[in-house]
mmCIF file of C-alpha atoms in Angstrom:
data_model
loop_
_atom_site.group_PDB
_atom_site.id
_atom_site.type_symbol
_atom_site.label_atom_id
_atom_site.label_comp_id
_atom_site.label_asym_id
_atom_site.label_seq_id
_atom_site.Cartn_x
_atom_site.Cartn_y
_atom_site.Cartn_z
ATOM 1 C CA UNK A 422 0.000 0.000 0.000
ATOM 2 C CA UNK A 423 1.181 3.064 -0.710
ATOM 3 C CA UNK A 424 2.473 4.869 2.686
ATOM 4 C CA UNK A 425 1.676 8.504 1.667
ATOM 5 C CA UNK A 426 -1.581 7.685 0.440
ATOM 6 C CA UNK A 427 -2.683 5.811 4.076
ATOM 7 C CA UNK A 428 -1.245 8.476 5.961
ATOM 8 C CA UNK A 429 -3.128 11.258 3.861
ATOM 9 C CA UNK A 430 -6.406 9.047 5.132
ATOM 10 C CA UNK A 431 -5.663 8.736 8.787
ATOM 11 C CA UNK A 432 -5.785 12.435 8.889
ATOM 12 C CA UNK A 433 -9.058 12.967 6.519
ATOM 13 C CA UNK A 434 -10.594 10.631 9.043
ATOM 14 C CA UNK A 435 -9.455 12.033 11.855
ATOM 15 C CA UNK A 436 -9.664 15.808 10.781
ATOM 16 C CA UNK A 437 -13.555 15.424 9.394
ATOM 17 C CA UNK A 438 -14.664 14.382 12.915
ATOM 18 C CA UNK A 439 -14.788 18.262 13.023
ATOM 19 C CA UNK A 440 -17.673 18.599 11.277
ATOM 20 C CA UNK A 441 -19.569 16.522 12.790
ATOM 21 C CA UNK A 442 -21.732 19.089 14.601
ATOM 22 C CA UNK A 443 -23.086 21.095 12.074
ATOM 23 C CA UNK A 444 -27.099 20.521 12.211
ATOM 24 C CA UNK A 445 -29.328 23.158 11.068
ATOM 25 C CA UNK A 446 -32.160 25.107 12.414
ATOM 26 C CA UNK A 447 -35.561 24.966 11.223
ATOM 27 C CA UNK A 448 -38.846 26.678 11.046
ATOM 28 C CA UNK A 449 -41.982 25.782 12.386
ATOM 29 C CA UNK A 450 -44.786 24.779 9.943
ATOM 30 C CA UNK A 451 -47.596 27.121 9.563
ATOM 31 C CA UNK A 452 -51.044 26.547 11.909
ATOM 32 C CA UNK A 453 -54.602 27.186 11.041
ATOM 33 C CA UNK A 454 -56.154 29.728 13.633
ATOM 34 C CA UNK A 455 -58.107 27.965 16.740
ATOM 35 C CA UNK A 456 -61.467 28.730 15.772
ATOM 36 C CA UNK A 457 -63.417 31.634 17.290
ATOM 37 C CA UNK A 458 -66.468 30.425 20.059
ATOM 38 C CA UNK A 459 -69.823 29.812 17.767
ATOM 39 C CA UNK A 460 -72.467 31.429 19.720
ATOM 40 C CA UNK A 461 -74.078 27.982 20.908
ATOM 41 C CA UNK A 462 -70.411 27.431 22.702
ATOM 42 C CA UNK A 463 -69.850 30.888 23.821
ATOM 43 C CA UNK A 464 -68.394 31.046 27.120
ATOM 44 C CA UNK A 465 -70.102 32.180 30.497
ATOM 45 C CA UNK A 466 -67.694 35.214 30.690
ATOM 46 C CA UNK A 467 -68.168 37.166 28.118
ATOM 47 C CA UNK A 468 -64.401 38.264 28.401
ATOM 48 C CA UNK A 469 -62.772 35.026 27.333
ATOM 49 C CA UNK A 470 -62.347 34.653 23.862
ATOM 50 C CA UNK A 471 -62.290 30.974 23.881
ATOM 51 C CA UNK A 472 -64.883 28.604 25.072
ATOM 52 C CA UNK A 473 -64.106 25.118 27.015
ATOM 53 C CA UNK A 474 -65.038 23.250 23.541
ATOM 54 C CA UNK A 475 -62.478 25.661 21.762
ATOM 55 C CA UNK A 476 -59.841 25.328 24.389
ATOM 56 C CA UNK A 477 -60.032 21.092 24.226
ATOM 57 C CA UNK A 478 -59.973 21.531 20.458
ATOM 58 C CA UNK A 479 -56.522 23.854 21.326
ATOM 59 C CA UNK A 480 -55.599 21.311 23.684
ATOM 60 C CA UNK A 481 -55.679 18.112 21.908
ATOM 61 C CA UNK A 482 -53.798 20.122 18.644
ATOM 62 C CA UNK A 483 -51.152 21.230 21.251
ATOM 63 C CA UNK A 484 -50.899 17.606 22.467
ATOM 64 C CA UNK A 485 -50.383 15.965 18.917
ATOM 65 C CA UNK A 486 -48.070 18.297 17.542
ATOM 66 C CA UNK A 487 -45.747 17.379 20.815
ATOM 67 C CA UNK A 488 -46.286 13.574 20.231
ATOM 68 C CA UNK A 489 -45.020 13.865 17.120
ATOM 69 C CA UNK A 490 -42.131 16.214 18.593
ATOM 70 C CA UNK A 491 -41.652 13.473 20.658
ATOM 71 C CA UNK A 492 -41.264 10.263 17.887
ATOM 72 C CA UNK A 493 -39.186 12.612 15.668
ATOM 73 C CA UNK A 494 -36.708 13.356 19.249
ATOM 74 C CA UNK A 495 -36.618 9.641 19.619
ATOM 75 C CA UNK A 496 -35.236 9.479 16.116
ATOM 76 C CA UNK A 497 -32.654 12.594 16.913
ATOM 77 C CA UNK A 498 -31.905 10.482 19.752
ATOM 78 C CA UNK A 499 -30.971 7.613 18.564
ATOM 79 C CA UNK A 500 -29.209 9.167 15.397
ATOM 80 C CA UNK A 501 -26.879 10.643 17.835
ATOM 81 C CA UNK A 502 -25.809 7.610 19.475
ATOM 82 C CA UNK A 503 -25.003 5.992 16.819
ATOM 83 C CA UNK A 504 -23.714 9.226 15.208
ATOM 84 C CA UNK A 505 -21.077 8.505 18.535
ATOM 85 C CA UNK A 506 -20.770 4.977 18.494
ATOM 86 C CA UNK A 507 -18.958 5.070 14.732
ATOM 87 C CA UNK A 508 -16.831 8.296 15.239
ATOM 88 C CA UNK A 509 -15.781 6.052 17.855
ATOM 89 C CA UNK A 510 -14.829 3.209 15.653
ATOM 90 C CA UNK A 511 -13.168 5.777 13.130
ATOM 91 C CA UNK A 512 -11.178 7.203 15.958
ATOM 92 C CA UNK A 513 -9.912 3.991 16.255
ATOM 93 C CA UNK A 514 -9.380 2.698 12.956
ATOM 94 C CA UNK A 515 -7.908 6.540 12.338
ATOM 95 C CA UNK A 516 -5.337 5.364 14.842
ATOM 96 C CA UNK A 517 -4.782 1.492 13.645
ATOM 97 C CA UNK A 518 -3.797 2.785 10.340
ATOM 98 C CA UNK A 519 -1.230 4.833 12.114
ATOM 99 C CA UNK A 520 -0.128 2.332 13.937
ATOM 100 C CA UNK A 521 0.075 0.412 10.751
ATOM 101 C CA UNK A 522 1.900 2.667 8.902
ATOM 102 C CA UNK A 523 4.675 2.827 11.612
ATOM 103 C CA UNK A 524 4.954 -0.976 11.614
ATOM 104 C CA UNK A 525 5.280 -1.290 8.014
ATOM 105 C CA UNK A 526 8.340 1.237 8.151
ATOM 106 C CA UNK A 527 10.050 -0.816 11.198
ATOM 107 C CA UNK A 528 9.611 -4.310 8.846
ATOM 108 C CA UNK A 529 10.980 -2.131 5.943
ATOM 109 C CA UNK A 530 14.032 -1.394 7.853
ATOM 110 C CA UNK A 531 14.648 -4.617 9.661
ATOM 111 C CA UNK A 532 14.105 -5.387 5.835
ATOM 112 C CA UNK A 533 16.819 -3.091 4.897
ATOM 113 C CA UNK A 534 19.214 -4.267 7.357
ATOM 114 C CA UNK A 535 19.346 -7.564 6.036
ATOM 115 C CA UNK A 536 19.862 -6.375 2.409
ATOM 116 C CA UNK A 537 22.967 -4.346 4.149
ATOM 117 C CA UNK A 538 24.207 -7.339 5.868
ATOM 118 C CA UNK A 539 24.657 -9.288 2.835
ATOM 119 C CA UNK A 540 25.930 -6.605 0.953
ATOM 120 C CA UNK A 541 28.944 -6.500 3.534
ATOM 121 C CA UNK A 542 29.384 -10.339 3.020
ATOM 122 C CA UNK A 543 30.098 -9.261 -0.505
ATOM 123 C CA UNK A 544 26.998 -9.815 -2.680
ATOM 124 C CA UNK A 545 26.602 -13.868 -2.152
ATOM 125 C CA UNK A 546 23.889 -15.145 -0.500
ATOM 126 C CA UNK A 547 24.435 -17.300 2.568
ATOM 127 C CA UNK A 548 23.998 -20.847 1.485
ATOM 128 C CA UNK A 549 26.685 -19.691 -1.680
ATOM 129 C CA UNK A 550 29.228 -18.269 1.546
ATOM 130 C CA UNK A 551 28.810 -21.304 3.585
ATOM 131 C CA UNK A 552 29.472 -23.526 0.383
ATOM 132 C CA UNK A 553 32.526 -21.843 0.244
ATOM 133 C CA UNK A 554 34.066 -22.494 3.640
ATOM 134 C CA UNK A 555 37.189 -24.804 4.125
ATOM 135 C CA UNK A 556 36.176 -25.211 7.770
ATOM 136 C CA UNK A 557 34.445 -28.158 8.896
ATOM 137 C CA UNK A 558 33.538 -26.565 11.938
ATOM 138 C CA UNK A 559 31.849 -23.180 10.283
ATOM 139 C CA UNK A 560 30.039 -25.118 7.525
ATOM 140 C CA UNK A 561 28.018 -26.980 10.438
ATOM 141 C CA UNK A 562 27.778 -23.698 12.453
ATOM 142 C CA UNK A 563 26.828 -22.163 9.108
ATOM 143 C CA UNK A 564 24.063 -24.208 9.040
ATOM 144 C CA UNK A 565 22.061 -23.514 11.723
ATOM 145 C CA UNK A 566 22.746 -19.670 10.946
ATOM 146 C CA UNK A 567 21.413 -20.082 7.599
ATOM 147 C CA UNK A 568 18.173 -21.666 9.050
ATOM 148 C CA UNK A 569 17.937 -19.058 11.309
ATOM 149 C CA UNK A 570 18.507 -16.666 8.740
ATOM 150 C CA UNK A 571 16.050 -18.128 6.190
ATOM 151 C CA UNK A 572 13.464 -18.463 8.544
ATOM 152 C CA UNK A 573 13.602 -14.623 9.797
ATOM 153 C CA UNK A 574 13.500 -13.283 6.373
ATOM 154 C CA UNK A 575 10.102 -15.629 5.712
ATOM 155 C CA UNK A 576 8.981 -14.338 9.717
ATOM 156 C CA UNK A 577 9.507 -10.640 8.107
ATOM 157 C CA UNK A 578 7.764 -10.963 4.627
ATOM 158 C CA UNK A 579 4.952 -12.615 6.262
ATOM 159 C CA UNK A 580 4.348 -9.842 8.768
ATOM 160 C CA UNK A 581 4.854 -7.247 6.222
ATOM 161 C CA UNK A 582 2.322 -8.666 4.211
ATOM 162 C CA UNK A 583 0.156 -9.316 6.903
ATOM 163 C CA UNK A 584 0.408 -5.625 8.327
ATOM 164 C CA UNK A 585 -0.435 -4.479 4.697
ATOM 165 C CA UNK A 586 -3.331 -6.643 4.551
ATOM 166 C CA UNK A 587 -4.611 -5.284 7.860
ATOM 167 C CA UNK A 588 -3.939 -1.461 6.652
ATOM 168 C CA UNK A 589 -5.801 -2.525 4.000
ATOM 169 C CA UNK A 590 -9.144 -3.653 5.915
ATOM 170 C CA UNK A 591 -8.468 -0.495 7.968
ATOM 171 C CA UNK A 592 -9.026 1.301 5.285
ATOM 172 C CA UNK A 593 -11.856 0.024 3.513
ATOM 173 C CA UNK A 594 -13.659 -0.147 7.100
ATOM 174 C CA UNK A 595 -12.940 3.075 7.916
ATOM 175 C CA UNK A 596 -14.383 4.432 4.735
ATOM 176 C CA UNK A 597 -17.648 2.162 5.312
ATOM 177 C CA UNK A 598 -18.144 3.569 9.189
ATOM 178 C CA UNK A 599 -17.719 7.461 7.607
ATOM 179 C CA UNK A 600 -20.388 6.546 4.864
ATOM 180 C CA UNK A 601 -22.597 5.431 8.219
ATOM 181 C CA UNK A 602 -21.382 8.540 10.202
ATOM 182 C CA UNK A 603 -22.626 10.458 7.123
ATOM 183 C CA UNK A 604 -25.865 9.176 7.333
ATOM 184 C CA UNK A 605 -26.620 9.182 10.690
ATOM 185 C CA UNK A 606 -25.896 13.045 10.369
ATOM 186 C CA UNK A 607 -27.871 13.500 7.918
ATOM 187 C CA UNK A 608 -30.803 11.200 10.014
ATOM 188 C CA UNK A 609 -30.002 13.965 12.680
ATOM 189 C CA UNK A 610 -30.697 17.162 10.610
ATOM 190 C CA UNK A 611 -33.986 16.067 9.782
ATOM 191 C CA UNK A 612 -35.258 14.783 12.902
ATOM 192 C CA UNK A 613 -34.125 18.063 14.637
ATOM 193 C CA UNK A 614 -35.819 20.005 11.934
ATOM 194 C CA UNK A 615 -39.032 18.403 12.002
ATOM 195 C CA UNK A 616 -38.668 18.435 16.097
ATOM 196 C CA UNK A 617 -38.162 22.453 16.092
ATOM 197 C CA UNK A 618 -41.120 22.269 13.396
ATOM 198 C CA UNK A 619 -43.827 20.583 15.406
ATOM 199 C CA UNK A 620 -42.504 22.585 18.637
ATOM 200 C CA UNK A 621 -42.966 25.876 17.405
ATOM 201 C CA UNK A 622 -46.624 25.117 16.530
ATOM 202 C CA UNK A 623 -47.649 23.829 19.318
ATOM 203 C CA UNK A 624 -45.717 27.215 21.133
ATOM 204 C CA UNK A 625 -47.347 29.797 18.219
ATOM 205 C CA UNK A 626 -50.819 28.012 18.848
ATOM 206 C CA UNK A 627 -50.487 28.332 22.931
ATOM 207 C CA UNK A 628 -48.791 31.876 22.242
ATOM 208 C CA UNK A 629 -52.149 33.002 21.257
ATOM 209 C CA UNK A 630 -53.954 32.384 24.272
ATOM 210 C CA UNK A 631 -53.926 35.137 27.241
ATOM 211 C CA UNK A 632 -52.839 34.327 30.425
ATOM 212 C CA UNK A 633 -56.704 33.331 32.089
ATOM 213 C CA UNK A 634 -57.115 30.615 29.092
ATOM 214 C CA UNK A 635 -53.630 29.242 29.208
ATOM 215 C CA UNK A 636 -54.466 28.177 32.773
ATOM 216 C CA UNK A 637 -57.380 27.118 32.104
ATOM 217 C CA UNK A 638 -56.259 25.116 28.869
ATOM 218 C CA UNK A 639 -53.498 23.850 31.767
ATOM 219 C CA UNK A 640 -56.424 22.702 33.673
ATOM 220 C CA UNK A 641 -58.280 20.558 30.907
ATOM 221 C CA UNK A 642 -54.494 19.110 30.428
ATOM 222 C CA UNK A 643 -54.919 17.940 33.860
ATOM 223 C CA UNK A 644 -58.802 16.948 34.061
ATOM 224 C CA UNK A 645 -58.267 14.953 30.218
ATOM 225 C CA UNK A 646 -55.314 12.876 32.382
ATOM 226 C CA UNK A 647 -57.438 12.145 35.416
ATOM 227 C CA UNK A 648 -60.423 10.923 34.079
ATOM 228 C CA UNK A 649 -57.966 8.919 31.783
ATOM 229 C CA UNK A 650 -56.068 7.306 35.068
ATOM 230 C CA UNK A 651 -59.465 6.969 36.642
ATOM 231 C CA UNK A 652 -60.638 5.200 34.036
ATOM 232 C CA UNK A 653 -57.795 2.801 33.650
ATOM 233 C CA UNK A 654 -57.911 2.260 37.831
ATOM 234 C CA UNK A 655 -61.220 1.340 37.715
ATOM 235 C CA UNK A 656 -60.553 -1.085 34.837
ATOM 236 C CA UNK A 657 -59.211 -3.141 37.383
ATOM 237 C CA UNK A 658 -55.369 -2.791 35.769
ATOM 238 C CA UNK A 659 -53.352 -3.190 38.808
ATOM 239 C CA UNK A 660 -55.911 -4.299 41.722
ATOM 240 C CA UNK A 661 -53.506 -7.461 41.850
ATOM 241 C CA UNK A 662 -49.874 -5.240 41.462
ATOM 242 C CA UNK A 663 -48.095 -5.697 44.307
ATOM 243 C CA UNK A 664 -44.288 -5.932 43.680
ATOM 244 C CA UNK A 665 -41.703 -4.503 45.504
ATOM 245 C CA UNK A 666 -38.678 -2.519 43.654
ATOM 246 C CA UNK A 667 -35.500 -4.751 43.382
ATOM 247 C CA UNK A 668 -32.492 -2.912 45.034
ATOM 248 C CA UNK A 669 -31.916 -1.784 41.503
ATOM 249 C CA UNK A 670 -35.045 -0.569 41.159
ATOM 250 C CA UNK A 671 -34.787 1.983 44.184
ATOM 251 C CA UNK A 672 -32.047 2.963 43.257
ATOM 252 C CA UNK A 673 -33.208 4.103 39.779
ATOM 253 C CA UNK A 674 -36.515 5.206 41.401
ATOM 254 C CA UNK A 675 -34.577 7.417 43.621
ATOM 255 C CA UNK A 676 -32.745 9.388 41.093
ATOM 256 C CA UNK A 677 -35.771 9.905 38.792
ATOM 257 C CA UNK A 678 -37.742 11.579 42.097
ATOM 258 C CA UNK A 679 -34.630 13.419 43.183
ATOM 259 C CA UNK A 680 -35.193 15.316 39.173
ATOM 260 C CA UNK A 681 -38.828 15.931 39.586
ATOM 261 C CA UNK A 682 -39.102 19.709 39.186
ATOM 262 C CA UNK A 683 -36.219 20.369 36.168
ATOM 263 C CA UNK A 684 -37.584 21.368 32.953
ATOM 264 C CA UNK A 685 -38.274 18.896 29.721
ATOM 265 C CA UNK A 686 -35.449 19.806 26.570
ATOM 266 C CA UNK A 687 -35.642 17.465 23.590
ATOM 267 C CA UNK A 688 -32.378 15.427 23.480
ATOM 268 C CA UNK A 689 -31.396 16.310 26.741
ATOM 269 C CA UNK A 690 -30.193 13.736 29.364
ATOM 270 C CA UNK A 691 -29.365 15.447 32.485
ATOM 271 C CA UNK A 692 -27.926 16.890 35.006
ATOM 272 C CA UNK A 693 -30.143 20.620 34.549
ATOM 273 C CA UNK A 694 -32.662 19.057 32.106
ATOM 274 C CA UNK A 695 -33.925 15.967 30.368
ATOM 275 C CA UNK A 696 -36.179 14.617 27.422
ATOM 276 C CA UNK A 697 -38.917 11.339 28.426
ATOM 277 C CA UNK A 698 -36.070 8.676 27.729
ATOM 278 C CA UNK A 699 -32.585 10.723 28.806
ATOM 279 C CA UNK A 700 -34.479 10.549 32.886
ATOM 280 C CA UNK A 701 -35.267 6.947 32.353
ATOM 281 C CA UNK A 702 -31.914 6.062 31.032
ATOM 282 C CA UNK A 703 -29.862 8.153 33.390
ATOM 283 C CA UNK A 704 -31.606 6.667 36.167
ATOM 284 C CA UNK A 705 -30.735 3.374 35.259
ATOM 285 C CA UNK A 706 -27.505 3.972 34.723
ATOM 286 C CA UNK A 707 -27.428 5.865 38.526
ATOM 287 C CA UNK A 708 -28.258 2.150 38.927
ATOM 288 C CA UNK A 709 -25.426 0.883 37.416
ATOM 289 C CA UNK A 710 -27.544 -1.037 34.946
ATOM 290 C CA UNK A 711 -27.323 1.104 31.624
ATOM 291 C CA UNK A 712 -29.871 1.286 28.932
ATOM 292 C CA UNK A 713 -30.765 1.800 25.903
ATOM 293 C CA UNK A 714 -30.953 5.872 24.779
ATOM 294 C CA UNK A 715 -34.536 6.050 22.984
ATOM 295 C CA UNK A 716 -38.087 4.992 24.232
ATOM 296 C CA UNK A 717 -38.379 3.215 21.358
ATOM 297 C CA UNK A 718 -35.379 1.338 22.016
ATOM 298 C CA UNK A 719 -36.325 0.609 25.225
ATOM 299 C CA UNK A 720 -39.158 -0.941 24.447
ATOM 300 C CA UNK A 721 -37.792 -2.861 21.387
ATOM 301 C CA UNK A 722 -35.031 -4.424 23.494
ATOM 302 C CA UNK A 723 -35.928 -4.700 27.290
ATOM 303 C CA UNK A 724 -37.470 -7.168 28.813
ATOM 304 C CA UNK A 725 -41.391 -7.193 28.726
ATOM 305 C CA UNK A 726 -43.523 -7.961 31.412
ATOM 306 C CA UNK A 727 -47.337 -8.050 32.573
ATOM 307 C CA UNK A 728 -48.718 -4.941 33.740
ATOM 308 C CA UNK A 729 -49.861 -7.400 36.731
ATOM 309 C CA UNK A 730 -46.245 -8.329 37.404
ATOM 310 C CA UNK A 731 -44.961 -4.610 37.412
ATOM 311 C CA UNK A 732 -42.885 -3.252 40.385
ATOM 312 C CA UNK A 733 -41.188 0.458 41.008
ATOM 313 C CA UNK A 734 -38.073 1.175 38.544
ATOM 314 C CA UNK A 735 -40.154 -0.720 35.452
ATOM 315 C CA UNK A 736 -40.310 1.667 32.370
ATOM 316 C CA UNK A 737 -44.255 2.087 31.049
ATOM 317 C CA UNK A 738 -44.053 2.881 26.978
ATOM 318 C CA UNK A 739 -46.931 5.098 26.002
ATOM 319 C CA UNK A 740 -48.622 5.661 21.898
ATOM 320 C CA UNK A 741 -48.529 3.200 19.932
ATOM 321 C CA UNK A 742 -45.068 4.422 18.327
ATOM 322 C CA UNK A 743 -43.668 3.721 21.930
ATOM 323 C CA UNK A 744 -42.962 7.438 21.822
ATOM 324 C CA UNK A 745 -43.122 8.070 25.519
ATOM 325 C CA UNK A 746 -41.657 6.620 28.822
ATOM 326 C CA UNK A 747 -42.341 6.547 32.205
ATOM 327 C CA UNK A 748 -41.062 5.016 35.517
ATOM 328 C CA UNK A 749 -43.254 3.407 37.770
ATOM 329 C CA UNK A 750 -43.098 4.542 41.449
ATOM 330 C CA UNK A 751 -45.951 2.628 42.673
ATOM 331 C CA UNK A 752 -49.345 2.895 43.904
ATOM 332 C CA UNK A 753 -50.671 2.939 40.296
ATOM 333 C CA UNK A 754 -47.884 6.362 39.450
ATOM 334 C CA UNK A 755 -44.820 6.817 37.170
ATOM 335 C CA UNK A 756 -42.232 9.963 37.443
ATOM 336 C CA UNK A 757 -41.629 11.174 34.304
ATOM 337 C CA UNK A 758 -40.788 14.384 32.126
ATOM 338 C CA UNK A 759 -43.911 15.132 30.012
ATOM 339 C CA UNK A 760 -43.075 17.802 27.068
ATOM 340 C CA UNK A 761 -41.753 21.052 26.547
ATOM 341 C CA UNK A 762 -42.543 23.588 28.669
ATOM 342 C CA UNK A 763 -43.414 21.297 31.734
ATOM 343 C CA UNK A 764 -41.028 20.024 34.153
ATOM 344 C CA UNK A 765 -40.413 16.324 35.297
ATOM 345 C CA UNK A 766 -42.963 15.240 37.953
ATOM 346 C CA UNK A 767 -45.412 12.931 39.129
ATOM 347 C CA UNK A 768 -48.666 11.557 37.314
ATOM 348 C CA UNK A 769 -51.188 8.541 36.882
ATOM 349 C CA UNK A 770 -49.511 5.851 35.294
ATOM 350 C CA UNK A 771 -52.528 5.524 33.323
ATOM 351 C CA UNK A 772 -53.285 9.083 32.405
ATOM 352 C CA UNK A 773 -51.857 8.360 28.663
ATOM 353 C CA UNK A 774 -52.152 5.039 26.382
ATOM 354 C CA UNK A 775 -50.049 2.405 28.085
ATOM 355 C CA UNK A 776 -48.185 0.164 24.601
ATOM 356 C CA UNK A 777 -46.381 -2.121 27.361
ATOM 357 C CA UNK A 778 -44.630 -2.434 30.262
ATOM 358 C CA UNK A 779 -40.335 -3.414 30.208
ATOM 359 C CA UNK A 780 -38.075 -4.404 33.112
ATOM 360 C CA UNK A 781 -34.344 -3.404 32.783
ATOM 361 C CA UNK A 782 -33.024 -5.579 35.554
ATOM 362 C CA UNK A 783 -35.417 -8.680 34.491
#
């Protein structure tokens, strides 16, 4: 292989890490208006704009547009890990090819020195020199020294080949990891833009609201997830749930409480703010069990169990795109961080639709 040409890649690959954190900004798609009150829904007080009906029609827009804030940050998510996992593996095949430049120069010269060795012996090779000898006693020492020679000149070629060989699948691998890394960026740009998208209208839609109606929309938030764990309670869910959090468990459950309070950011994992998934996966990792990043990879790769079998520290996915997580605390509650512009805190485990239950330390 030619040794400028691999050391000109080692520092391409190393050198375009660089630019690996160029994503761009985006802006939010437009929203139709939230209709004004008909006059068979006009509200009581004649100074609110927006009647109860309008405000739940507000409400559940607000509430979709974040859902599908919250798929697209799973797919930021877990574009970024694996955005890290191969500039990892180009770091290190970066540094193999180094390495694998320097041994092919050592072989060269050990290579070198043997040419120069039997250039001092005048030209002949050494089963022509020991041929040569009157002395019974050198020819048998000779010998052995031309074994020993022959066989260290094969050791060397073989290892020089070898160590091209290797450059050689450093190379090419390194080149297939950057074509990955390229795409994962790319996977990254978009989900971010579509997340900023969907975030900005559901922000320009609640931006429109005085103060009086974004409280009140606040309060249909919260009446919508009550009757919702209500009516999963009185379903009969977990009248039989009754497991106690393994020392694992507590220990997740104890960081996820200790965050309740710190605002939701998309992509975030902690230690001022966090997204649904970065609490559940920092908490388990508190735990010294990690995780994976994503909701959706939690619930693709943990352990499912029974909602009847399900103890404090389990993860509940919510939607049916497992675009959500949760961590159940007990008595029939998970701590988890909702959406933009609310904070990590408590709520019904059943106050959204529950896809599934997972155990990370099943």
């Amino acid at each position: 292989m030619n040794r400028r040409h691999c050391a000109t890649a080692a520092i391409t690959l190393v050198c375009a890490l660089a630019l690996l954190t160029s994503t761009g900004q985006a802006s939010a798609a437009p929203v139709p208006e939230p209709s004004p009150s008909s006059s068979s829904a006009a509200p009581a007080d004649p100074s609110q704009r927006y009647s109860n009906a309008d405000l739940e029609k507000v409400r559940e827009q607000i509430e979709t547009l974040y859902r599908k804030a919250g798929a697209a940050t799973d797919a930021y998510n877990l574009a970024e890990e694996q955005t890290k996992k191969q500039s990892g593996e180009i770091v290190k095949l970066a540094k193999a090819i180094v390495d694998g430049q320097a041994r092919i120069a050592a072989l060269k010269d050990r290579a070198g020195a043997q040419a120069r060795e039997q250039y001092r012996n005048g030209g002949l090779p050494p089963g022509a020199q020991l041929a040569l000898s009157n002395d019974p006693k050198l020819f048998l020492d000779g010998i052995n020294k031309v074994r020993q020679s022959q066989q260290a000149s094969k050791s060397l070629l073989t290892e020089l080949n070898q160590t091209q060989q290797d450059l050689e699948t450093y190379t090419q691998d390194a080149s297939a990891n950057w074509e990955k890394l390229e795409a994962n960026r790319v996977k990254q740009a978009k989900a971010k833009k579509k997340i900023n998208a969907q975030i900005k209208a559901a922000e320009k839609l609640e931006s429109r609201l005085e103060k009086k109606e974004r409280d009140r929309l606040r309060q249909l938030e919260q009446d919508a997830a009550n009757r919702a764990q209500t009516a999963w309670l009185s379903s009969g869910a977990i009248k039989d749930v009754s497991g106690e959090a393994s020392e694992a468990g507590a220990a997740a459950v104890a960081f996820a409480t200790a965050q309740i309070g710190k605002p939701y950011v998309w992509g975030a994992e902690g230690p001022g703010s966090y997204d649904c998934s970065g609490l559940t996966s920092r908490a388990w990792l508190a735990a010294k069990r990690p995780i994976p990043r994503t909701s959706q990879e939690q619930w693709r790769l943990l352990p499912r169990i029974d909602i009847q079998d399900m103890r404090p520290g389990d993860l509940i996915i919510y939607h049916a795109d497992a675009s959500h997580v949760g961590m159940y605390v007990g008595d029939g509650a998970i701590v988890h961080s909702p959406r933009p512009g609310r904070n990590v805190t408590l709520a019904g485990a059943g106050s959204m639709k529950i896809l599934g239950v997972v155990r990370p330390d099943k």
